[in-house]
GROMACS .gro file of C-alpha atoms in nm:
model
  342
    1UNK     CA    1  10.660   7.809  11.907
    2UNK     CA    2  10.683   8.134  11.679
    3UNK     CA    3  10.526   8.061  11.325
    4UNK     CA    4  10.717   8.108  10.993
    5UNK     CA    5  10.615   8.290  10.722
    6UNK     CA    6  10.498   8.119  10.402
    7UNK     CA    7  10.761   8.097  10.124
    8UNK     CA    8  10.502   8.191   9.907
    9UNK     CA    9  10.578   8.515   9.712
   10UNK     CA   10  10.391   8.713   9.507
   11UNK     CA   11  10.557   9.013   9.363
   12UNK     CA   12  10.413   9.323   9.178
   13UNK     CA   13  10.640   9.335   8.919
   14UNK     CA   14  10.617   9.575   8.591
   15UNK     CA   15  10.463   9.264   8.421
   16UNK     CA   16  10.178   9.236   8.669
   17UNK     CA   17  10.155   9.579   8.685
   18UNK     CA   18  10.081   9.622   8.316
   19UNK     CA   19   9.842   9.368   8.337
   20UNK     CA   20   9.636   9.525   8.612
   21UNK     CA   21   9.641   9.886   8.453
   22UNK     CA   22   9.454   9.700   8.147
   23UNK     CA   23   9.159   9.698   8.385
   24UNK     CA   24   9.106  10.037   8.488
   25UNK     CA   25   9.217  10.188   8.126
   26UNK     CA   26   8.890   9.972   8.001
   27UNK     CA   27   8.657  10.145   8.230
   28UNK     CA   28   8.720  10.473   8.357
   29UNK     CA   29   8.571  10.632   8.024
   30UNK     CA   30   8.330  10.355   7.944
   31UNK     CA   31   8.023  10.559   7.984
   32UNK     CA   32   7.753  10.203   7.997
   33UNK     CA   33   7.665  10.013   8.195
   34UNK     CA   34   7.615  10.251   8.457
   35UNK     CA   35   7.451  10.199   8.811
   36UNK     CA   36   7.342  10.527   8.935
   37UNK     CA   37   7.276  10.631   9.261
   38UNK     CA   38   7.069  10.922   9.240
   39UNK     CA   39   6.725  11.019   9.379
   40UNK     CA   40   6.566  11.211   9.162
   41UNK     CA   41   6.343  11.532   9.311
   42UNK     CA   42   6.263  11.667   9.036
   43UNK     CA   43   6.285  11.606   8.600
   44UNK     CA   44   6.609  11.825   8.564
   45UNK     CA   45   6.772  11.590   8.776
   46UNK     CA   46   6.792  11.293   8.529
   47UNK     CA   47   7.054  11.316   8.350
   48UNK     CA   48   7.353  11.063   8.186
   49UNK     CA   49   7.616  11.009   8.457
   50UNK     CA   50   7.866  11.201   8.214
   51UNK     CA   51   7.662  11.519   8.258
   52UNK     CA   52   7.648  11.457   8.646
   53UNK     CA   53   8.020  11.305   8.707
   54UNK     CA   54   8.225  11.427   8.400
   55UNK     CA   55   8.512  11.307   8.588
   56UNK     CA   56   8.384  10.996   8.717
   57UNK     CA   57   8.121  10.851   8.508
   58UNK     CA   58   8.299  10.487   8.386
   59UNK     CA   59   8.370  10.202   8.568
   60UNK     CA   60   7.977  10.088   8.641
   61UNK     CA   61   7.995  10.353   8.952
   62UNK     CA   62   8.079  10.634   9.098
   63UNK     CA   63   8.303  10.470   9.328
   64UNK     CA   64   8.460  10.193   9.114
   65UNK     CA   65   8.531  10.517   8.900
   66UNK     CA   66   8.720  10.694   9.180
   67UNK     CA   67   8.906  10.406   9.261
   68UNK     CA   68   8.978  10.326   8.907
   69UNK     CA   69   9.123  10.682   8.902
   70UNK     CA   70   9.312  10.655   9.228
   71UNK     CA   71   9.467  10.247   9.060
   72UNK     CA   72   9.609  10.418   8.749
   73UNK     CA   73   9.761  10.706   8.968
   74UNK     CA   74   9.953  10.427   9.234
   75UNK     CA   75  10.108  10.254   8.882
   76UNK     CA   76  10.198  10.532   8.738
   77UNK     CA   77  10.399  10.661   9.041
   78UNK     CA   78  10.532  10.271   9.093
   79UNK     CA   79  10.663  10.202   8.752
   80UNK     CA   80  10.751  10.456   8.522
   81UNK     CA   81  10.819  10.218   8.219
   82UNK     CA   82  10.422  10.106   8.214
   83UNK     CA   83  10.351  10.005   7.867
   84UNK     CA   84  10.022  10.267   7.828
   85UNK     CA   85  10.194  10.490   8.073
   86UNK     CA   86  10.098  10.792   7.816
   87UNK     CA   87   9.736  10.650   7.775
   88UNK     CA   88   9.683  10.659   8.134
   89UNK     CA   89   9.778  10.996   8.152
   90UNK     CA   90   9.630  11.168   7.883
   91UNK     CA   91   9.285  10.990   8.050
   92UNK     CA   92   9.373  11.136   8.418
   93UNK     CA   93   9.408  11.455   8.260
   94UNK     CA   94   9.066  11.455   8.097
   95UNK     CA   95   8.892  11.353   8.342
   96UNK     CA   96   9.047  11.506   8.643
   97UNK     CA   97   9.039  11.905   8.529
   98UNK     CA   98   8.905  12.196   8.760
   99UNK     CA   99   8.568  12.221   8.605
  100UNK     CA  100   8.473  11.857   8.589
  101UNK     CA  101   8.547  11.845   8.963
  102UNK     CA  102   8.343  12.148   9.036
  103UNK     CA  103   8.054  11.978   8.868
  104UNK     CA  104   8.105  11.680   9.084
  105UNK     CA  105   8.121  11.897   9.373
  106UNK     CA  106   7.765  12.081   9.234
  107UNK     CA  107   7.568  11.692   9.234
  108UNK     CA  108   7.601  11.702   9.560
  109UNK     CA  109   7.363  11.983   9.677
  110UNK     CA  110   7.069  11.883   9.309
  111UNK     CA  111   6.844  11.821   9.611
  112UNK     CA  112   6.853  11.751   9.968
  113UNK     CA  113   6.885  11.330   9.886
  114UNK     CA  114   7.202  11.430   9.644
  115UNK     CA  115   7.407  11.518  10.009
  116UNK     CA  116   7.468  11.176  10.118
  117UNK     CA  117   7.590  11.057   9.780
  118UNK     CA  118   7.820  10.732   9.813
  119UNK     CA  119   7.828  10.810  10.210
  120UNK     CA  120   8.104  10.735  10.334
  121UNK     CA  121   8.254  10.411  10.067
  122UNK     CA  122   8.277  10.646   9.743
  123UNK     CA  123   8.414  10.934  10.011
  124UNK     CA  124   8.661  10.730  10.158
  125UNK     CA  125   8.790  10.680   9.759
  126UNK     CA  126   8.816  10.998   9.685
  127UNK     CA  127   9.047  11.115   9.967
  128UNK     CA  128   9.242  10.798   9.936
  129UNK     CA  129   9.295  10.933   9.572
  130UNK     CA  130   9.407  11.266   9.719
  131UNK     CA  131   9.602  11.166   9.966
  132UNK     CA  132   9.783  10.932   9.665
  133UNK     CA  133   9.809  11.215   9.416
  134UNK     CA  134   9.962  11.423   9.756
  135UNK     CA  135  10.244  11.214   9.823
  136UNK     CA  136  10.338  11.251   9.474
  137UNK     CA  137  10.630  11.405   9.375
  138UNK     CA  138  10.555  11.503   8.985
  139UNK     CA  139  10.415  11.819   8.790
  140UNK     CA  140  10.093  11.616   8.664
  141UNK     CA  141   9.980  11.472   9.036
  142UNK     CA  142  10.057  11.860   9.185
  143UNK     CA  143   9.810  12.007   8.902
  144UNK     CA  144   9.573  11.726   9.012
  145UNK     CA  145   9.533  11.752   9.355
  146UNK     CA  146   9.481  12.109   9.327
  147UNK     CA  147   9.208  12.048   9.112
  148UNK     CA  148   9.047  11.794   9.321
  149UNK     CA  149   9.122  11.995   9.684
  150UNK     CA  150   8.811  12.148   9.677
  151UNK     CA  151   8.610  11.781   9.631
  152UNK     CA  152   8.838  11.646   9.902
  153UNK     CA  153   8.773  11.931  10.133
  154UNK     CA  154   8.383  11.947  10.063
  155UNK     CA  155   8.411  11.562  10.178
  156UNK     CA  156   8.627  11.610  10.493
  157UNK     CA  157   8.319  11.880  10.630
  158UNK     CA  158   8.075  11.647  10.523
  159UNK     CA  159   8.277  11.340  10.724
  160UNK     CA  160   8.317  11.617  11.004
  161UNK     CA  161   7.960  11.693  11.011
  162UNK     CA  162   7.802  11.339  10.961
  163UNK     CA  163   8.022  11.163  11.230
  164UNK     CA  164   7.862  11.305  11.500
  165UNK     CA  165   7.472  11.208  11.399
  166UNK     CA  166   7.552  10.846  11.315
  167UNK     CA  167   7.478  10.694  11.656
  168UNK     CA  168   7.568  10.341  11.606
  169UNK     CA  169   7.827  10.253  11.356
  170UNK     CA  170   7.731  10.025  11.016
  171UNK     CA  171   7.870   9.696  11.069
  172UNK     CA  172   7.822   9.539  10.715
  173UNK     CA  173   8.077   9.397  10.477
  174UNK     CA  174   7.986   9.607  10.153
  175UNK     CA  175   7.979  10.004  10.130
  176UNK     CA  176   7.814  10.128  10.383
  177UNK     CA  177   8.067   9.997  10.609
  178UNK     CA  178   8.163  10.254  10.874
  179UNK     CA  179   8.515  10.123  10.995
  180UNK     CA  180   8.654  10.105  10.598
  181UNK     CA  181   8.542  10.448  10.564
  182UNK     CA  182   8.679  10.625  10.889
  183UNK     CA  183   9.000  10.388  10.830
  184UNK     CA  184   9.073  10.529  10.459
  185UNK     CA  185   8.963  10.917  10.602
  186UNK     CA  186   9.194  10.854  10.882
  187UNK     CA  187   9.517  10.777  10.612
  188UNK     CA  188   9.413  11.117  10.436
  189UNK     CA  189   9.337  11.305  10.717
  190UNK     CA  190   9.721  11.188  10.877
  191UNK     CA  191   9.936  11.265  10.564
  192UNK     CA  192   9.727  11.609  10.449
  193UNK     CA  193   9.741  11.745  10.818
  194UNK     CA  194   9.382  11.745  10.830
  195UNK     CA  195   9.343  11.813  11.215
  196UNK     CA  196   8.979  11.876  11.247
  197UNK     CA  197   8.912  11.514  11.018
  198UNK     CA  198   9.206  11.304  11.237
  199UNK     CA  199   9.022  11.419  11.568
  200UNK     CA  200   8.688  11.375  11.455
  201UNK     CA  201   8.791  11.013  11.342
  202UNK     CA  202   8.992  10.961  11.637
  203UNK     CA  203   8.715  11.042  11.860
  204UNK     CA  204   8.375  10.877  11.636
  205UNK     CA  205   8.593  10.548  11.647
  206UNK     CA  206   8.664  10.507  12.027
  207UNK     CA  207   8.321  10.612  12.059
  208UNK     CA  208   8.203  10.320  11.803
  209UNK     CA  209   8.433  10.000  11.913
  210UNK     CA  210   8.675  10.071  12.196
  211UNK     CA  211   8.432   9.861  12.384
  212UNK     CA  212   8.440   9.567  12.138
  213UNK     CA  213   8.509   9.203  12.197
  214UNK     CA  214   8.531   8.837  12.094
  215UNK     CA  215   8.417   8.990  11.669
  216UNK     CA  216   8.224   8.688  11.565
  217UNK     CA  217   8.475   8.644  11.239
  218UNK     CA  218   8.316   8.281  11.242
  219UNK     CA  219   8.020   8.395  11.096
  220UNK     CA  220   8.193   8.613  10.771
  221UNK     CA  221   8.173   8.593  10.508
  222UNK     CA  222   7.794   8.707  10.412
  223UNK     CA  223   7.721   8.594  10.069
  224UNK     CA  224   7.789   8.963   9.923
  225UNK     CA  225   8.051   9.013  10.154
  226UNK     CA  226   8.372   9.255  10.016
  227UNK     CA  227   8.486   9.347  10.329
  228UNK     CA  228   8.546   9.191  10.640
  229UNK     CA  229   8.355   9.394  10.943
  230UNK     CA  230   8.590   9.205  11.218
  231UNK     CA  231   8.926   9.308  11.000
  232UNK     CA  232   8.787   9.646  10.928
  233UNK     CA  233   8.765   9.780  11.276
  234UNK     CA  234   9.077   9.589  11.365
  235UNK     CA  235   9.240   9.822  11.119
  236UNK     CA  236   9.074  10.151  11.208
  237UNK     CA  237   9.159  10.059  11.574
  238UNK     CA  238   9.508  10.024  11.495
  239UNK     CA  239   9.505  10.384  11.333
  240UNK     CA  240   9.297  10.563  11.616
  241UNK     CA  241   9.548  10.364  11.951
  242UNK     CA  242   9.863  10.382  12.060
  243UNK     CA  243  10.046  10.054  12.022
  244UNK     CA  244   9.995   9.868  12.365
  245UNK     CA  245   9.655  10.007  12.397
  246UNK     CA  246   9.571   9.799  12.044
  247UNK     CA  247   9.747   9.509  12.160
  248UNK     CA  248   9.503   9.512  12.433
  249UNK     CA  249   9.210   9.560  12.278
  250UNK     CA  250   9.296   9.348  12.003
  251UNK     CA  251   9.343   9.043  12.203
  252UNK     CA  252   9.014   9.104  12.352
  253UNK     CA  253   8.826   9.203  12.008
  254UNK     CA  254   9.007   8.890  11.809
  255UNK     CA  255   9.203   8.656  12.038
  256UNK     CA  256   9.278   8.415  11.764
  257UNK     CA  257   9.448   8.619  11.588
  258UNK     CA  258   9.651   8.790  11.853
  259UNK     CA  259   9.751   8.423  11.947
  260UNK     CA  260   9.856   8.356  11.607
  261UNK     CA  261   9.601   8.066  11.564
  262UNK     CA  262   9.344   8.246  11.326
  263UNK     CA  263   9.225   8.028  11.058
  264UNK     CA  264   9.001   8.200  10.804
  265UNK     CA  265   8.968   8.063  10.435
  266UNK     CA  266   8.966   8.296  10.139
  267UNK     CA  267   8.604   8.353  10.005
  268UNK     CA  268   8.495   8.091   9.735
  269UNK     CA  269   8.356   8.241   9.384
  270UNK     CA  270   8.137   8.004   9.157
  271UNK     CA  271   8.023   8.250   8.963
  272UNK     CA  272   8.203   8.566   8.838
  273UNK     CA  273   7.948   8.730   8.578
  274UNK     CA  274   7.727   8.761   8.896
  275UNK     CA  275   7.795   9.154   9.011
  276UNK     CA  276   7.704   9.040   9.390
  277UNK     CA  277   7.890   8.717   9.420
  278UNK     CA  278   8.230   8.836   9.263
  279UNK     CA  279   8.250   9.069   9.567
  280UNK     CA  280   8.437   8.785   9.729
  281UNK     CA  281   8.711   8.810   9.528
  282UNK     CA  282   8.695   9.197   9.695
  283UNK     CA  283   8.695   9.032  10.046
  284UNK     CA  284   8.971   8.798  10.008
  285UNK     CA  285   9.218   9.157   9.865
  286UNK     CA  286   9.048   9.364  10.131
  287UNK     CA  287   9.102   9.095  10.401
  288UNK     CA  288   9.490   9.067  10.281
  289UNK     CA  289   9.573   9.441  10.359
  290UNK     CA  290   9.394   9.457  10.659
  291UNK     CA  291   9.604   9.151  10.805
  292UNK     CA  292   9.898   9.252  10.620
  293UNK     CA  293   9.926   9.598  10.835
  294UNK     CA  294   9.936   9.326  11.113
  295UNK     CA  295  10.338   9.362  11.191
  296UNK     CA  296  10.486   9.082  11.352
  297UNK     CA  297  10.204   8.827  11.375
  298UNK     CA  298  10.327   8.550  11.099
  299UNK     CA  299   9.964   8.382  11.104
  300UNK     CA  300   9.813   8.739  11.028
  301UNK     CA  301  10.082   8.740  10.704
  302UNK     CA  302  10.060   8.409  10.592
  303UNK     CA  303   9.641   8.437  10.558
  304UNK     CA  304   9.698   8.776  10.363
  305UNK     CA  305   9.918   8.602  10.128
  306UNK     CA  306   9.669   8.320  10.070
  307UNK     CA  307   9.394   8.552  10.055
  308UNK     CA  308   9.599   8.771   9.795
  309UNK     CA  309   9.700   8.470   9.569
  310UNK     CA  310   9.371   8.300   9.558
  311UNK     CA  311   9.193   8.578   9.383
  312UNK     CA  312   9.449   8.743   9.200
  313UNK     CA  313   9.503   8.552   8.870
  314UNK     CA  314   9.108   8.516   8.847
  315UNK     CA  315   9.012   8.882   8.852
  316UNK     CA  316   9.116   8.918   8.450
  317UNK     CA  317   8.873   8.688   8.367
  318UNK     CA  318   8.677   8.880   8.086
  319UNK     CA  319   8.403   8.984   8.265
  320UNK     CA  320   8.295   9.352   8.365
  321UNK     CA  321   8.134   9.203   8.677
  322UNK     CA  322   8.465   9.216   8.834
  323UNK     CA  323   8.677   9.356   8.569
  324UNK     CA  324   8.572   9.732   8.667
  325UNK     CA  325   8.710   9.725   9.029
  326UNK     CA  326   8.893   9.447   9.136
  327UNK     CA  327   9.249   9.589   9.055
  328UNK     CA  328   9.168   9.921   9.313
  329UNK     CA  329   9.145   9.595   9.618
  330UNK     CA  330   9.453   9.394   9.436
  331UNK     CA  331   9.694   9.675   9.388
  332UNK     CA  332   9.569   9.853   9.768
  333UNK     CA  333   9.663   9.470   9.889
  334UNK     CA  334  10.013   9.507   9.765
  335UNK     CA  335  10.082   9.841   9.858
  336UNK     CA  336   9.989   9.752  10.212
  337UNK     CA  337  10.258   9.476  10.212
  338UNK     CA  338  10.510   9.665  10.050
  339UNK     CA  339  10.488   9.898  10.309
  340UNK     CA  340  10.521   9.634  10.581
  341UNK     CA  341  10.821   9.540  10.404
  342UNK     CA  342  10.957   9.849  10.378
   0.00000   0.00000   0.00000
């Protein structure tokens, strides 16, 4: 008996939309706190995170910065009529100009630790950014991407290089996870033309999971959990294979889902002042767009949607803990589906 689709709808209308552009207009040039990941080789290489990232210093994190960067850039090309629409801008254009990205680009060789920085979570980011500001059809997001090409391309040779060496893939559900990263590479790599990326991707993720079955998804969440590392390689997967090959593999790798009989409860939050513990609230968003993408399984839709409304009207809670990233997994949630829809 097929399954219908919840009547529950939650839209991303210009109401929510302004409301969720508060967050990353809060951060992206709020210098502290700041959580820092460099190793330092030698005394010139402490420095504030404005001197090292002038054009992603806010937001707690490199990352959350990035991703901050690549929210405000989605709303802006969604709705036109934001409220702060000029705001928004005038900050992209600070931060995003061809000498503060060449200074990102120079942290990366301070020392031999400096090369892996934010391997591969804060690199997946930054092309997801590029390939947003790439697909955009507007004066502002041309200027942009040019500026940021040569960050974009340094990260596709460093992808391209460290692919290769990782032997076993990271199967964790925060940032080092290996299937987010190749699956957010693989979207760049696809709409830039980036041949040599796509078919290193292609090629690291057979090597990684086409042998993959029965995911233990019983056992997710871990406590600190923002990503799911069953759902993540079920969405690289469905990147790297042609359709009836996934189908396959998928019903192999997660049969209850691929039987429509999946049951998988959103990730509970007590406590969201606690940086670690709010990462749930990540998982349940990152969870929805990696079901979403899904098409044609009604169980896989209806859990994104309940995953998507449980956290949503909690991540505007007045906190930083989750204030300085949680849009990015919201807003990436609803694109997914709108593209479903589409």
């Amino acid at each position: 008996m097929a399954l219908v689709k919840s009547p529950k709808q939650i839209d991303l209308d210009l109401e929510q939309a302004n409301r969720l552009m508060e967050l990353p207009l809060a951060c992206i040039q709020n210098e502290l706190p700041y959580k820092s990941g460099i190793v330092i080789d030698k005394p010139a290489d402490l420095k504030m995170p404005i001197e090292h990232h002038p054009a992603f210093y806010g937001c707690f994190d490199w990352h959350s910065a990035v991703h901050g960067h690549w929210s405000m850039i989605y709303l802006l090309k969604t709705f036109p009529d934001l409220a702060k629409k000029q705001e928004a801008i005038q900050m992209l254009d600070a931060h995003l100009t061809e000498e503060n990205i060449l200074q990102e680009i120079a942290y990366f060789s301070i020392n031999k630790e400096s090369q892996s920085f934010e391997r591969t979570y804060g690199w997946a980011w930054l092309l997801k950014l590029q390939e947003e500001l790439y697909t955009w059809d507007d004066p502002l997001g041309k200027k942009w991407y040019q500026n940021i090409k040569p960050l974009a391309d340094y990260i596709s040779r460093s992808y391209i290089e460290y692919l290769p060496k990782l032997v076993y893939p990271i199967r964790v559900g925060e940032h080092t996870n290996t299937a987010f990263g190749l699956s957010f590479a693989y979207d760049y790599a696809q709409t830039v033309g980036d041949k040599e990326l796509l078919n290193s991707i292609k090629e690291n993720s057979l090597r990684f999971y086409s042998q993959d079955a029965n995911c233990p998804i019983t056992w997710e969440p871990s406590g600190h959990d923002f990503l799911s590392p069953c759902l993540q390689e079920l969405d690289i997967m469905r990147k790297v294979l042609p359709k009836a090959e996934f189908e396959q593999w998928s019903s192999s790798f997660l049969p209850a889902l691929s039987e429509q009989q999946l049951i998988l409860e959103p990730g509970k939050i007590i406590d969201r002042t606690d940086g670690k513990l709010v990462h749930l609230d990540g998982l349940n968003f990152s969870r929805a767009w990696c079901l979403y993408a899904i098409k044609g399984n009604t169980n896989a839709y209806n859990l994104a949607t309940e995953h998507l409304d449980y956290s949503l009207s909690k991540i505007t809670d007045g906190d930083y803990a989750g204030q300085h990233w949680l849009a990015s997994f919201a807003l990436y949630a609803f694109k997914i589906r709108t593209e479903l829809d589409d």
